[in-house]
PDB file of C-alpha atoms in Angstrom:
ATOM      1  CA  MET Z   1    -109.074  17.991  33.538  1.00 51.00           C
ATOM      2  CA  GLU Z   2    -110.715  15.267  31.479  1.00 51.00           C
ATOM      3  CA  THR Z   3    -114.346  14.941  32.471  1.00 52.00           C
ATOM      4  CA  MET Z   4    -115.461  12.053  30.278  1.00 52.00           C
ATOM      5  CA  PRO Z   5    -113.227   8.983  30.698  1.00 52.00           C
ATOM      6  CA  SER Z   6    -112.854   6.686  27.730  1.00 53.00           C
ATOM      7  CA  ARG Z   7    -114.545   3.329  27.904  1.00 51.00           C
ATOM      8  CA  GLY Z   8    -113.067  -0.041  27.285  1.00 54.00           C
ATOM      9  CA  ARG Z   9    -114.973  -3.063  26.105  1.00 56.00           C
ATOM     10  CA  GLY Z  10    -118.633  -3.497  26.789  1.00 49.00           C
ATOM     11  CA  ARG Z  11    -121.864  -1.849  25.857  1.00 58.00           C
ATOM     12  CA  PRO Z  12    -121.489   1.625  24.307  1.00 65.00           C
ATOM     13  CA  ARG Z  13    -122.558   4.573  26.415  1.00 73.00           C
ATOM     14  CA  ASP Z  14    -126.048   5.893  25.898  1.00 79.00           C
ATOM     15  CA  SER Z  15    -125.710   9.643  25.374  1.00 87.00           C
ATOM     16  CA  ALA Z  16    -129.373  10.163  26.339  1.00 91.00           C
ATOM     17  CA  ILE Z  17    -128.609   8.754  29.800  1.00 93.00           C
ATOM     18  CA  ASP Z  18    -125.519  10.969  30.060  1.00 94.00           C
ATOM     19  CA  ASP Z  19    -127.624  14.006  29.109  1.00 94.00           C
ATOM     20  CA  ARG Z  20    -130.269  13.100  31.689  1.00 95.00           C
ATOM     21  CA  ILE Z  21    -127.637  12.717  34.416  1.00 96.00           C
ATOM     22  CA  LEU Z  22    -125.944  16.018  33.557  1.00 96.00           C
ATOM     23  CA  ALA Z  23    -129.277  17.873  33.508  1.00 96.00           C
ATOM     24  CA  GLU Z  24    -130.069  16.496  36.968  1.00 97.00           C
ATOM     25  CA  VAL Z  25    -126.621  17.517  38.215  1.00 97.00           C
ATOM     26  CA  LEU Z  26    -127.357  21.116  37.201  1.00 96.00           C
ATOM     27  CA  ALA Z  27    -130.795  20.914  38.821  1.00 96.00           C
ATOM     28  CA  GLU Z  28    -129.208  19.585  42.010  1.00 97.00           C
ATOM     29  CA  ILE Z  29    -126.691  22.455  42.071  1.00 97.00           C
ATOM     30  CA  ALA Z  30    -129.519  24.948  41.490  1.00 95.00           C
ATOM     31  CA  ARG Z  31    -131.500  23.469  44.387  1.00 95.00           C
ATOM     32  CA  ASN Z  32    -128.777  22.808  46.943  1.00 96.00           C
ATOM     33  CA  GLY Z  33    -125.557  24.474  45.823  1.00 95.00           C
ATOM     34  CA  LEU Z  34    -122.232  22.711  45.668  1.00 96.00           C
ATOM     35  CA  GLY Z  35    -122.067  22.180  49.432  1.00 95.00           C
ATOM     36  CA  GLY Z  36    -125.447  20.445  49.511  1.00 96.00           C
ATOM     37  CA  PHE Z  37    -124.903  18.517  46.289  1.00 96.00           C
ATOM     38  CA  SER Z  38    -126.083  14.923  46.646  1.00 95.00           C
ATOM     39  CA  LEU Z  39    -125.133  12.249  44.159  1.00 95.00           C
ATOM     40  CA  ALA Z  40    -127.760  10.033  45.794  1.00 95.00           C
ATOM     41  CA  SER Z  41    -130.441  12.595  44.859  1.00 96.00           C
ATOM     42  CA  VAL Z  42    -129.188  12.736  41.272  1.00 97.00           C
ATOM     43  CA  ALA Z  43    -129.211   8.942  41.091  1.00 96.00           C
ATOM     44  CA  GLN Z  44    -132.723   8.765  42.525  1.00 96.00           C
ATOM     45  CA  ARG Z  45    -134.150  11.358  40.117  1.00 95.00           C
ATOM     46  CA  THR Z  46    -132.524   9.662  37.105  1.00 95.00           C
ATOM     47  CA  GLY Z  47    -133.534   6.179  38.213  1.00 95.00           C
ATOM     48  CA  LEU Z  48    -129.917   5.014  38.095  1.00 94.00           C
ATOM     49  CA  ALA Z  49    -127.648   3.505  40.687  1.00 94.00           C
ATOM     50  CA  ARG Z  50    -124.807   5.671  41.961  1.00 93.00           C
ATOM     51  CA  ALA Z  51    -122.399   3.029  40.688  1.00 93.00           C
ATOM     52  CA  SER Z  52    -123.768   3.539  37.168  1.00 92.00           C
ATOM     53  CA  ILE Z  53    -122.987   7.243  37.424  1.00 94.00           C
ATOM     54  CA  TYR Z  54    -119.485   6.536  38.737  1.00 92.00           C
ATOM     55  CA  LEU Z  55    -118.889   4.258  35.744  1.00 91.00           C
ATOM     56  CA  ARG Z  56    -119.344   7.355  33.582  1.00 93.00           C
ATOM     57  CA  TRP Z  57    -117.464   9.901  35.729  1.00 95.00           C
ATOM     58  CA  PRO Z  58    -114.789   8.879  38.227  1.00 93.00           C
ATOM     59  CA  ASP Z  59    -115.682  11.362  40.956  1.00 93.00           C
ATOM     60  CA  ARG Z  60    -118.059  14.093  42.070  1.00 93.00           C
ATOM     61  CA  ASN Z  61    -116.013  16.986  40.671  1.00 94.00           C
ATOM     62  CA  SER Z  62    -115.623  15.347  37.252  1.00 95.00           C
ATOM     63  CA  LEU Z  63    -119.378  14.902  37.119  1.00 96.00           C
ATOM     64  CA  ILE Z  64    -120.055  18.526  38.110  1.00 96.00           C
ATOM     65  CA  LEU Z  65    -117.500  19.868  35.629  1.00 95.00           C
ATOM     66  CA  ALA Z  66    -119.029  17.759  32.843  1.00 95.00           C
ATOM     67  CA  ALA Z  67    -122.453  19.202  33.705  1.00 95.00           C
ATOM     68  CA  LEU Z  68    -121.102  22.751  33.638  1.00 94.00           C
ATOM     69  CA  GLU Z  69    -119.670  22.118  30.172  1.00 91.00           C
ATOM     70  CA  THR Z  70    -123.242  21.582  28.937  1.00 91.00           C
ATOM     71  CA  THR Z  71    -124.409  25.061  29.914  1.00 87.00           C
ATOM     72  CA  GLY Z  72    -123.460  26.330  26.485  1.00 71.00           C
ATOM     73  CA  VAL Z  73    -122.905  29.994  27.282  1.00 75.00           C
ATOM     74  CA  THR Z  74    -121.775  31.211  23.891  1.00 77.00           C
ATOM     75  CA  LEU Z  75    -122.163  34.525  22.139  1.00 81.00           C
ATOM     76  CA  ASP Z  76    -122.405  35.063  18.412  1.00 85.00           C
ATOM     77  CA  ILE Z  77    -120.932  38.514  17.851  1.00 84.00           C
ATOM     78  CA  ALA Z  78    -121.202  39.756  14.270  1.00 81.00           C
ATOM     79  CA  HIS Z  79    -118.488  42.459  14.483  1.00 85.00           C
ATOM     80  CA  THR Z  80    -120.224  44.948  12.241  1.00 90.00           C
ATOM     81  CA  GLU Z  81    -119.000  48.477  11.808  1.00 91.00           C
ATOM     82  CA  ASP Z  82    -121.996  49.786  13.751  1.00 94.00           C
ATOM     83  CA  LEU Z  83    -121.467  50.088  17.511  1.00 93.00           C
ATOM     84  CA  GLU Z  84    -125.194  50.240  18.268  1.00 94.00           C
ATOM     85  CA  THR Z  85    -125.942  47.079  16.271  1.00 94.00           C
ATOM     86  CA  ASP Z  86    -123.146  45.120  17.953  1.00 93.00           C
ATOM     87  CA  LEU Z  87    -124.030  46.321  21.458  1.00 93.00           C
ATOM     88  CA  ARG Z  88    -127.719  45.536  20.937  1.00 93.00           C
ATOM     89  CA  SER Z  89    -126.825  42.016  19.774  1.00 92.00           C
ATOM     90  CA  ILE Z  90    -124.495  41.467  22.749  1.00 90.00           C
ATOM     91  CA  LEU Z  91    -127.006  42.750  25.304  1.00 91.00           C
ATOM     92  CA  ARG Z  92    -129.885  40.745  23.830  1.00 91.00           C
ATOM     93  CA  GLN Z  93    -127.857  37.540  23.810  1.00 89.00           C
ATOM     94  CA  TRP Z  94    -126.746  38.013  27.413  1.00 88.00           C
ATOM     95  CA  GLY Z  95    -130.330  38.864  28.342  1.00 88.00           C
ATOM     96  CA  ASP Z  96    -131.509  35.602  26.772  1.00 87.00           C
ATOM     97  CA  ILE Z  97    -128.877  33.642  28.704  1.00 86.00           C
ATOM     98  CA  LEU Z  98    -129.732  35.297  32.015  1.00 86.00           C
ATOM     99  CA  ARG Z  99    -133.495  34.894  31.573  1.00 86.00           C
ATOM    100  CA  ASN Z 100    -132.914  31.169  32.052  1.00 86.00           C
ATOM    101  CA  GLU Z 101    -133.555  31.238  35.797  1.00 85.00           C
ATOM    102  CA  ASP Z 102    -132.303  27.686  36.379  1.00 88.00           C
ATOM    103  CA  LEU Z 103    -128.994  28.416  34.679  1.00 89.00           C
ATOM    104  CA  LEU Z 104    -128.666  31.729  36.513  1.00 89.00           C
ATOM    105  CA  LEU Z 105    -129.301  29.921  39.801  1.00 90.00           C
ATOM    106  CA  VAL Z 106    -126.520  27.422  39.000  1.00 93.00           C
ATOM    107  CA  PHE Z 107    -124.093  30.283  38.291  1.00 90.00           C
ATOM    108  CA  ASN Z 108    -125.129  32.072  41.493  1.00 90.00           C
ATOM    109  CA  ARG Z 109    -124.684  28.914  43.571  1.00 94.00           C
ATOM    110  CA  ILE Z 110    -121.186  28.422  42.169  1.00 93.00           C
ATOM    111  CA  SER Z 111    -120.350  32.007  43.050  1.00 91.00           C
ATOM    112  CA  VAL Z 112    -121.655  31.635  46.599  1.00 93.00           C
ATOM    113  CA  ASP Z 113    -119.755  28.357  47.133  1.00 95.00           C
ATOM    114  CA  ARG Z 114    -116.527  29.525  45.448  1.00 93.00           C
ATOM    115  CA  ARG Z 115    -114.348  29.483  48.583  1.00 95.00           C
ATOM    116  CA  ASP Z 116    -115.253  25.918  49.480  1.00 96.00           C
ATOM    117  CA  PHE Z 117    -114.957  24.611  45.914  1.00 95.00           C
ATOM    118  CA  PRO Z 118    -112.113  26.547  44.258  1.00 95.00           C
ATOM    119  CA  GLU Z 119    -111.533  23.944  41.527  1.00 94.00           C
ATOM    120  CA  ILE Z 120    -115.133  24.226  40.335  1.00 95.00           C
ATOM    121  CA  GLN Z 121    -115.064  28.028  40.584  1.00 94.00           C
ATOM    122  CA  SER Z 122    -111.812  28.127  38.584  1.00 94.00           C
ATOM    123  CA  PHE Z 123    -113.303  25.892  35.893  1.00 93.00           C
ATOM    124  CA  TYR Z 124    -116.456  28.031  35.720  1.00 92.00           C
ATOM    125  CA  MET Z 125    -114.421  31.218  35.369  1.00 91.00           C
ATOM    126  CA  ALA Z 126    -111.921  29.800  32.843  1.00 92.00           C
ATOM    127  CA  HIS Z 127    -114.387  27.936  30.618  1.00 90.00           C
ATOM    128  CA  ILE Z 128    -117.683  29.812  30.924  1.00 88.00           C
ATOM    129  CA  ALA Z 129    -117.621  33.319  32.406  1.00 88.00           C
ATOM    130  CA  LEU Z 130    -114.325  34.753  31.185  1.00 90.00           C
ATOM    131  CA  PRO Z 131    -114.530  33.507  27.559  1.00 89.00           C
ATOM    132  CA  ALA Z 132    -118.002  35.029  27.166  1.00 87.00           C
ATOM    133  CA  ASN Z 133    -116.870  38.307  28.745  1.00 90.00           C
ATOM    134  CA  GLN Z 134    -113.736  38.302  26.606  1.00 91.00           C
ATOM    135  CA  LYS Z 135    -115.812  38.134  23.418  1.00 89.00           C
ATOM    136  CA  VAL Z 136    -117.715  41.233  24.527  1.00 91.00           C
ATOM    137  CA  GLU Z 137    -114.510  43.047  25.428  1.00 94.00           C
ATOM    138  CA  GLU Z 138    -112.897  42.145  22.093  1.00 93.00           C
ATOM    139  CA  ALA Z 139    -115.918  43.503  20.197  1.00 92.00           C
ATOM    140  CA  LEU Z 140    -115.754  46.774  22.146  1.00 94.00           C
ATOM    141  CA  LEU Z 141    -111.983  47.024  21.595  1.00 95.00           C
ATOM    142  CA  ALA Z 142    -112.499  46.632  17.839  1.00 95.00           C
ATOM    143  CA  HIS Z 143    -114.877  49.599  17.906  1.00 94.00           C
ATOM    144  CA  GLN Z 144    -112.409  51.529  20.030  1.00 96.00           C
ATOM    145  CA  ARG Z 145    -109.571  50.864  17.571  1.00 95.00           C
ATOM    146  CA  ALA Z 146    -111.855  52.017  14.744  1.00 95.00           C
ATOM    147  CA  GLY Z 147    -112.417  55.314  16.579  1.00 94.00           C
ATOM    148  CA  ARG Z 148    -116.071  54.722  17.489  1.00 94.00           C
ATOM    149  CA  ILE Z 149    -115.275  54.660  21.238  1.00 95.00           C
ATOM    150  CA  PRO Z 150    -112.891  57.129  22.899  1.00 95.00           C
ATOM    151  CA  PRO Z 151    -109.390  55.652  23.312  1.00 95.00           C
ATOM    152  CA  ASP Z 152    -109.095  56.539  27.000  1.00 94.00           C
ATOM    153  CA  LEU Z 153    -111.984  54.306  28.125  1.00 94.00           C
ATOM    154  CA  ASN Z 154    -111.204  50.919  29.670  1.00 96.00           C
ATOM    155  CA  MET Z 155    -113.165  48.297  27.732  1.00 96.00           C
ATOM    156  CA  ARG Z 156    -112.749  45.691  30.470  1.00 96.00           C
ATOM    157  CA  VAL Z 157    -114.570  48.009  32.873  1.00 96.00           C
ATOM    158  CA  VAL Z 158    -117.275  48.753  30.288  1.00 96.00           C
ATOM    159  CA  THR Z 159    -117.735  45.002  29.705  1.00 95.00           C
ATOM    160  CA  ARG Z 160    -118.031  44.294  33.446  1.00 94.00           C
ATOM    161  CA  MET Z 161    -120.533  47.141  33.845  1.00 95.00           C
ATOM    162  CA  LEU Z 162    -122.737  45.858  31.017  1.00 94.00           C
ATOM    163  CA  ILE Z 163    -122.678  42.176  31.967  1.00 92.00           C
ATOM    164  CA  GLY Z 164    -122.868  42.974  35.679  1.00 92.00           C
ATOM    165  CA  THR Z 165    -125.958  45.127  35.164  1.00 94.00           C
ATOM    166  CA  LEU Z 166    -127.699  42.379  33.207  1.00 92.00           C
ATOM    167  CA  HIS Z 167    -126.628  39.742  35.736  1.00 89.00           C
ATOM    168  CA  GLN Z 168    -127.958  41.750  38.675  1.00 90.00           C
ATOM    169  CA  GLN Z 169    -131.251  42.410  36.921  1.00 91.00           C
ATOM    170  CA  GLY Z 170    -131.586  38.712  36.115  1.00 87.00           C
ATOM    171  CA  ARG Z 171    -130.657  37.730  39.638  1.00 85.00           C
ATOM    172  CA  PHE Z 172    -133.018  40.033  41.513  1.00 86.00           C
ATOM    173  CA  ASN Z 173    -135.792  40.634  38.978  1.00 86.00           C
ATOM    174  CA  PRO Z 174    -135.660  38.116  36.121  1.00 82.00           C
ATOM    175  CA  SER Z 175    -139.059  39.183  34.784  1.00 85.00           C
ATOM    176  CA  GLY Z 176    -137.667  42.713  34.478  1.00 87.00           C
ATOM    177  CA  LEU Z 177    -134.928  41.557  32.098  1.00 89.00           C
ATOM    178  CA  THR Z 178    -137.049  42.608  29.138  1.00 91.00           C
ATOM    179  CA  GLY Z 179    -136.346  43.980  25.704  1.00 91.00           C
ATOM    180  CA  ALA Z 180    -137.228  47.441  27.051  1.00 94.00           C
ATOM    181  CA  PHE Z 181    -134.646  47.066  29.832  1.00 95.00           C
ATOM    182  CA  VAL Z 182    -132.013  46.021  27.276  1.00 93.00           C
ATOM    183  CA  GLU Z 183    -132.876  49.018  25.063  1.00 95.00           C
ATOM    184  CA  ASP Z 184    -132.640  51.391  28.056  1.00 96.00           C
ATOM    185  CA  LEU Z 185    -129.242  49.937  28.977  1.00 95.00           C
ATOM    186  CA  LEU Z 186    -128.146  50.224  25.354  1.00 95.00           C
ATOM    187  CA  SER Z 187    -129.217  53.864  25.144  1.00 96.00           C
ATOM    188  CA  LEU Z 188    -127.458  54.771  28.385  1.00 95.00           C
ATOM    189  CA  THR Z 189    -124.293  52.935  27.337  1.00 94.00           C
ATOM    190  CA  LEU Z 190    -124.178  54.584  23.917  1.00 94.00           C
ATOM    191  CA  ARG Z 191    -124.598  58.054  25.450  1.00 93.00           C
ATOM    192  CA  ALA Z 192    -121.786  57.329  27.903  1.00 92.00           C
ATOM    193  CA  LEU Z 193    -119.445  55.917  25.266  1.00 90.00           C
ATOM    194  CA  ARG Z 194    -120.060  58.818  22.886  1.00 84.00           C
ATOM    195  CA  ALA Z 195    -119.766  61.563  25.486  1.00 71.00           C
TER     196      ALA Z 195
END
């Protein structure tokens, strides 16, 4: 789905205004979820008319999807030959992402509202959650193929356990998502993978 329609003649779009709108869309989702999302509130907080927003995005879902694209959940995985180094990097990066309480709240709201807004949930899964998880799984599989992780372990399950643990900690105790917590999770994971 195209989220940013092309413009015809007229004044060029101001990307700073687009950025401000998209930031307010995420804030609105964090506050009220998808079900309580109000374009009027976004317009009021940005100081723009709703019509000005609709000139940029044709409908509510296009606007929300464009905002989700700005969340920038990306992982930089080095793929070294050291399992501990790679796992530490992965866990720290995910910890940094999940310490952003506003972003975590947006992701939680999408999860809660998934049945009522399947298109948005599908977009979130396909473009944000699954690609990030897949990078982690691919890194673990590379270590498994190199013999550093036993071949009978399911790397998809290991990935879900790691990311799920960090997500739950961020969700229920964001201040507890510390470097010490990441190191404890790393130590436990390494012991389990090497057992």
